[in-house]
GROMACS .gro file of N, CA and C in nm:
model
  309
    1MET      N    1   3.603   0.764   1.433
    1MET     CA    2   3.677   0.840   1.345
    1MET      C    3   3.801   0.903   1.409
    2THR      N    4   3.907   0.890   1.345
    2THR     CA    5   4.041   0.942   1.392
    2THR      C    6   4.036   1.099   1.391
    3MET      N    7   4.073   1.161   1.496
    3MET     CA    8   4.078   1.312   1.497
    3MET      C    9   4.200   1.356   1.415
    4VAL      N   10   4.171   1.456   1.331
    4VAL     CA   11   4.280   1.524   1.262
    4VAL      C   12   4.336   1.633   1.352
    5LYS      N   13   4.465   1.630   1.377
    5LYS     CA   14   4.521   1.722   1.484
    5LYS      C   15   4.622   1.824   1.426
    6CYS      N   16   4.680   1.802   1.309
    6CYS     CA   17   4.771   1.896   1.249
    6CYS      C   18   4.771   1.891   1.102
    7GLY      N   19   4.828   1.996   1.040
    7GLY     CA   20   4.835   1.998   0.908
    7GLY      C   21   4.941   2.079   0.840
    8LEU      N   22   4.935   2.106   0.717
    8LEU     CA   23   5.030   2.204   0.647
    8LEU      C   24   4.947   2.284   0.552
    9LEU      N   25   4.986   2.414   0.542
    9LEU     CA   26   4.936   2.503   0.430
    9LEU      C   27   5.046   2.550   0.352
   10VAL      N   28   5.048   2.502   0.224
   10VAL     CA   29   5.160   2.540   0.135
   10VAL      C   30   5.105   2.638   0.028
   11ARG      N   31   5.179   2.745   0.007
   11ARG     CA   32   5.158   2.834  -0.102
   11ARG      C   33   5.261   2.832  -0.208
   12LEU      N   34   5.217   2.820  -0.335
   12LEU     CA   35   5.313   2.806  -0.445
   12LEU      C   36   5.280   2.921  -0.541
   13GLU      N   37   5.375   3.001  -0.577
   13GLU     CA   38   5.362   3.108  -0.677
   13GLU      C   39   5.426   3.068  -0.801
   14ALA      N   40   5.354   3.053  -0.901
   14ALA     CA   41   5.404   3.003  -1.034
   14ALA      C   42   5.487   3.108  -1.103
   15LYS      N   43   5.599   3.059  -1.177
   15LYS     CA   44   5.667   3.161  -1.261
   15LYS      C   45   5.571   3.196  -1.374
   16PRO      N   46   5.592   3.316  -1.427
   16PRO     CA   47   5.511   3.356  -1.538
   16PRO      C   48   5.519   3.254  -1.660
   17GLY      N   49   5.406   3.217  -1.701
   17GLY     CA   50   5.394   3.113  -1.814
   17GLY      C   51   5.397   2.977  -1.770
   18ARG      N   52   5.421   2.954  -1.637
   18ARG     CA   53   5.432   2.812  -1.585
   18ARG      C   54   5.308   2.772  -1.504
   19GLU      N   55   5.201   2.856  -1.510
   19GLU     CA   56   5.090   2.822  -1.433
   19GLU      C   57   5.020   2.691  -1.460
   20GLN      N   58   5.009   2.662  -1.583
   20GLN     CA   59   4.953   2.535  -1.620
   20GLN      C   60   5.038   2.408  -1.576
   21ALA      N   61   5.171   2.426  -1.584
   21ALA     CA   62   5.260   2.326  -1.536
   21ALA      C   63   5.248   2.300  -1.390
   22VAL      N   64   5.224   2.404  -1.314
   22VAL     CA   65   5.206   2.395  -1.170
   22VAL      C   66   5.075   2.320  -1.142
   23ALA      N   67   4.969   2.363  -1.214
   23ALA     CA   68   4.837   2.298  -1.191
   23ALA      C   69   4.849   2.149  -1.237
   24ASP      N   70   4.924   2.115  -1.336
   24ASP     CA   71   4.933   1.970  -1.387
   24ASP      C   72   5.019   1.898  -1.279
   25PHE      N   73   5.122   1.962  -1.228
   25PHE     CA   74   5.212   1.895  -1.129
   25PHE      C   75   5.129   1.859  -1.004
   26LEU      N   76   5.045   1.960  -0.957
   26LEU     CA   77   4.959   1.923  -0.843
   26LEU      C   78   4.860   1.817  -0.865
   27ALA      N   79   4.797   1.819  -0.979
   27ALA     CA   80   4.701   1.715  -1.010
   27ALA      C   81   4.768   1.577  -1.021
   28ALA      N   82   4.888   1.570  -1.070
   28ALA     CA   83   4.960   1.449  -1.071
   28ALA      C   84   5.008   1.408  -0.930
   29GLY      N   85   5.020   1.503  -0.840
   29GLY     CA   86   5.058   1.476  -0.701
   29GLY      C   87   4.961   1.386  -0.623
   30LEU      N   88   4.837   1.386  -0.673
   30LEU     CA   89   4.734   1.306  -0.607
   30LEU      C   90   4.773   1.154  -0.596
   31GLU      N   91   4.838   1.111  -0.707
   31GLU     CA   92   4.874   0.964  -0.708
   31GLU      C   93   4.983   0.943  -0.599
   32MET      N   94   5.078   1.029  -0.597
   32MET     CA   95   5.190   1.007  -0.495
   32MET      C   96   5.135   1.022  -0.357
   33THR      N   97   5.043   1.115  -0.331
   33THR     CA   98   4.983   1.134  -0.196
   33THR      C   99   4.895   1.022  -0.166
   34ASN      N  100   4.826   0.963  -0.253
   34ASN     CA  101   4.738   0.844  -0.222
   34ASN      C  102   4.823   0.730  -0.164
   35ARG      N  103   4.949   0.720  -0.189
   35ARG     CA  104   5.037   0.614  -0.140
   35ARG      C  105   5.084   0.643   0.004
   36GLU      N  106   5.055   0.754   0.056
   36GLU     CA  107   5.098   0.787   0.188
   36GLU      C  108   4.988   0.756   0.293
   37ALA      N  109   5.011   0.645   0.357
   37ALA     CA  110   4.912   0.611   0.455
   37ALA      C  111   4.891   0.708   0.563
   38GLY      N  112   4.983   0.790   0.604
   38GLY     CA  113   4.963   0.895   0.710
   38GLY      C  114   4.906   1.018   0.663
   39THR      N  115   4.870   1.030   0.527
   39THR     CA  116   4.805   1.155   0.481
   39THR      C  117   4.664   1.134   0.440
   40PRO      N  118   4.572   1.146   0.537
   40PRO     CA  119   4.433   1.111   0.502
   40PRO      C  120   4.360   1.227   0.431
   41ILE      N  121   4.403   1.336   0.441
   41ILE     CA  122   4.340   1.457   0.381
   41ILE      C  123   4.442   1.541   0.298
   42TRP      N  124   4.417   1.555   0.177
   42TRP     CA  125   4.499   1.634   0.090
   42TRP      C  126   4.426   1.710  -0.017
   43PHE      N  127   4.444   1.830  -0.028
   43PHE     CA  128   4.371   1.924  -0.135
   43PHE      C  129   4.490   1.992  -0.202
   44ALA      N  130   4.470   1.995  -0.342
   44ALA     CA  131   4.553   2.081  -0.423
   44ALA      C  132   4.454   2.193  -0.465
   45ILE      N  133   4.495   2.323  -0.449
   45ILE     CA  134   4.405   2.434  -0.461
   45ILE      C  135   4.462   2.547  -0.555
   46LYS      N  136   4.379   2.621  -0.618
   46LYS     CA  137   4.419   2.738  -0.692
   46LYS      C  138   4.358   2.863  -0.623
   47LEU      N  139   4.444   2.954  -0.583
   47LEU     CA  140   4.403   3.071  -0.516
   47LEU      C  141   4.382   3.195  -0.597
   48SER      N  142   4.461   3.193  -0.713
   48SER     CA  143   4.452   3.313  -0.806
   48SER      C  144   4.512   3.246  -0.938
   49PRO      N  145   4.511   3.325  -1.045
   49PRO     CA  146   4.569   3.273  -1.174
   49PRO      C  147   4.712   3.227  -1.161
   50THR      N  148   4.788   3.284  -1.064
   50THR     CA  149   4.927   3.243  -1.053
   50THR      C  150   4.964   3.178  -0.911
   51THR      N  151   4.870   3.176  -0.823
   51THR     CA  152   4.902   3.125  -0.687
   51THR      C  153   4.825   3.002  -0.664
   52PHE      N  154   4.889   2.894  -0.627
   52PHE     CA  155   4.837   2.762  -0.601
   52PHE      C  156   4.875   2.726  -0.456
   53GLY      N  157   4.824   2.609  -0.418
   53GLY     CA  158   4.848   2.567  -0.280
   53GLY      C  159   4.811   2.418  -0.258
   54VAL      N  160   4.855   2.377  -0.142
   54VAL     CA  161   4.821   2.251  -0.085
   54VAL      C  162   4.781   2.267   0.049
   55PHE      N  163   4.666   2.204   0.092
   55PHE     CA  164   4.632   2.182   0.226
   55PHE      C  165   4.617   2.042   0.255
   56ASP      N  166   4.692   1.998   0.353
   56ASP     CA  167   4.676   1.858   0.403
   56ASP      C  168   4.667   1.849   0.552
   57ALA      N  169   4.610   1.737   0.599
   57ALA     CA  170   4.594   1.720   0.743
   57ALA      C  171   4.631   1.582   0.783
   58PHE      N  172   4.670   1.571   0.913
   58PHE     CA  173   4.718   1.443   0.964
   58PHE      C  174   4.671   1.419   1.097
   59ALA      N  175   4.669   1.291   1.139
   59ALA     CA  176   4.626   1.255   1.276
   59ALA      C  177   4.728   1.290   1.378
   60ASN      N  178   4.854   1.301   1.331
   60ASN     CA  179   4.959   1.322   1.434
   60ASN      C  180   5.082   1.381   1.363
   61GLU      N  181   5.183   1.419   1.448
   61GLU     CA  182   5.309   1.485   1.394
   61GLU      C  183   5.382   1.390   1.315
   62ALA      N  184   5.379   1.257   1.345
   62ALA     CA  185   5.451   1.160   1.265
   62ALA      C  186   5.399   1.163   1.122
   63GLY      N  187   5.263   1.160   1.103
   63GLY     CA  188   5.214   1.157   0.970
   63GLY      C  189   5.255   1.287   0.893
   64ARG      N  190   5.261   1.404   0.953
   64ARG     CA  191   5.309   1.530   0.901
   64ARG      C  192   5.449   1.518   0.850
   65GLN      N  193   5.531   1.472   0.944
   65GLN     CA  194   5.678   1.452   0.909
   65GLN      C  195   5.701   1.355   0.797
   66ALA      N  196   5.629   1.243   0.802
   66ALA     CA  197   5.630   1.145   0.688
   66ALA      C  198   5.600   1.208   0.552
   67HIS      N  199   5.493   1.294   0.552
   67HIS     CA  200   5.463   1.359   0.430
   67HIS      C  201   5.572   1.457   0.383
   68LEU      N  202   5.626   1.535   0.481
   68LEU     CA  203   5.729   1.635   0.444
   68LEU      C  204   5.853   1.571   0.393
   69ASN      N  205   5.874   1.444   0.426
   69ASN     CA  206   5.988   1.368   0.379
   69ASN      C  207   5.950   1.267   0.269
   70GLY      N  208   5.830   1.278   0.218
   70GLY     CA  209   5.774   1.188   0.123
   70GLY      C  210   5.807   1.223  -0.025
   71ASP      N  211   5.744   1.135  -0.112
   71ASP     CA  212   5.772   1.148  -0.254
   71ASP      C  213   5.713   1.289  -0.310
   72MET      N  214   5.603   1.325  -0.271
   72MET     CA  215   5.541   1.458  -0.318
   72MET      C  216   5.632   1.572  -0.280
   73ALA      N  217   5.674   1.577  -0.162
   73ALA     CA  218   5.765   1.689  -0.116
   73ALA      C  219   5.888   1.687  -0.195
   74LYS      N  220   5.949   1.574  -0.212
   74LYS     CA  221   6.070   1.558  -0.292
   74LYS      C  222   6.053   1.602  -0.434
   75ALA      N  223   5.946   1.556  -0.495
   75ALA     CA  224   5.915   1.592  -0.635
   75ALA      C  225   5.901   1.751  -0.647
   76LEU      N  226   5.823   1.812  -0.552
   76LEU     CA  227   5.813   1.946  -0.564
   76LEU      C  228   5.941   2.027  -0.550
   77MET      N  229   6.029   1.988  -0.449
   77MET     CA  230   6.148   2.051  -0.436
   77MET      C  231   6.250   2.032  -0.559
   78ALA      N  232   6.237   1.920  -0.619
   78ALA     CA  233   6.321   1.893  -0.738
   78ALA      C  234   6.277   1.982  -0.854
   79ARG      N  235   6.156   2.024  -0.862
   79ARG     CA  236   6.104   2.114  -0.973
   79ARG      C  237   6.082   2.245  -0.939
   80ALA      N  238   6.102   2.288  -0.808
   80ALA     CA  239   6.075   2.425  -0.763
   80ALA      C  240   6.133   2.532  -0.846
   81SER      N  241   6.261   2.523  -0.880
   81SER     CA  242   6.330   2.628  -0.961
   81SER      C  243   6.273   2.645  -1.096
   82GLU      N  244   6.223   2.533  -1.155
   82GLU     CA  245   6.168   2.529  -1.288
   82GLU      C  246   6.022   2.596  -1.293
   83LEU      N  247   5.950   2.563  -1.179
   83LEU     CA  248   5.800   2.600  -1.188
   83LEU      C  249   5.765   2.725  -1.106
   84LEU      N  250   5.848   2.752  -1.000
   84LEU     CA  251   5.806   2.851  -0.904
   84LEU      C  252   5.880   2.977  -0.909
   85ALA      N  253   5.812   3.095  -0.884
   85ALA     CA  254   5.877   3.226  -0.883
   85ALA      C  255   5.944   3.250  -0.748
   86THR      N  256   5.896   3.184  -0.642
   86THR     CA  257   5.962   3.194  -0.507
   86THR      C  258   5.963   3.055  -0.448
   87GLU      N  259   6.033   3.051  -0.336
   87GLU     CA  260   6.041   2.928  -0.264
   87GLU      C  261   5.898   2.884  -0.211
   88PRO      N  262   5.862   2.767  -0.195
   88PRO     CA  263   5.726   2.729  -0.145
   88PRO      C  264   5.717   2.785  -0.003
   89SER      N  265   5.602   2.840   0.044
   89SER     CA  266   5.577   2.879   0.174
   89SER      C  267   5.505   2.754   0.242
   90VAL      N  268   5.580   2.698   0.341
   90VAL     CA  269   5.528   2.585   0.410
   90VAL      C  270   5.490   2.626   0.551
   91GLU      N  271   5.359   2.619   0.583
   91GLU     CA  272   5.324   2.661   0.726
   91GLU      C  273   5.260   2.540   0.798
   92PRO      N  274   5.327   2.498   0.899
   92PRO     CA  275   5.269   2.398   0.990
   92PRO      C  276   5.142   2.457   1.055
   93ILE      N  277   5.038   2.386   1.069
   93ILE     CA  278   4.918   2.445   1.136
   93ILE      C  279   4.860   2.334   1.237
   94ASP      N  280   4.789   2.376   1.337
   94ASP     CA  281   4.720   2.292   1.438
   94ASP      C  282   4.580   2.302   1.401
   95VAL      N  283   4.510   2.192   1.402
   95VAL     CA  284   4.364   2.180   1.364
   95VAL      C  285   4.294   2.197   1.504
   96LEU      N  286   4.213   2.287   1.514
   96LEU     CA  287   4.142   2.316   1.631
   96LEU      C  288   4.002   2.244   1.632
   97ALA      N  289   3.945   2.239   1.515
   97ALA     CA  290   3.817   2.171   1.503
   97ALA      C  291   3.792   2.128   1.358
   98MET      N  292   3.713   2.025   1.337
   98MET     CA  293   3.696   1.975   1.202
   98MET      C  294   3.550   1.930   1.183
   99LYS      N  295   3.489   1.956   1.070
   99LYS     CA  296   3.369   1.902   1.032
   99LYS      C  297   3.390   1.824   0.902
  100ASN      N  298   3.337   1.693   0.902
  100ASN     CA  299   3.352   1.620   0.781
  100ASN      C  300   3.231   1.525   0.774
  101GLN      N  301   3.130   1.571   0.707
  101GLN     CA  302   3.011   1.483   0.692
  101GLN      C  303   3.022   1.379   0.583
  102LEU      N  304   3.132   1.377   0.514
  102LEU     CA  305   3.148   1.277   0.401
  102LEU      C  306   3.214   1.149   0.457
  103ALA      N  307   3.277   1.155   0.576
  103ALA     CA  308   3.347   1.040   0.634
  103ALA      C  309   3.241   0.940   0.684
   0.00000   0.00000   0.00000
């Protein structure tokens, strides 16, 4: 199994009344992300009624950079002013350990 070494934690704060649109956008993002060979792990999450997020992980920095320059990131930035109350918070992370019994 390939070791996951790095990731991204993205927080998205929906504009008032746009919460369902953000949730729908993230659900649709699965199709775009599935086409990214370098993105083996991707979660769209809901943290509160107005706060959403994405957690994804990669085997290496090249995979992370490809994702940051990929279709999902481009689509998000194209719709950010329509959907989000603030700019997305994108935090690069290092994965120290991982458990995955499903693989």
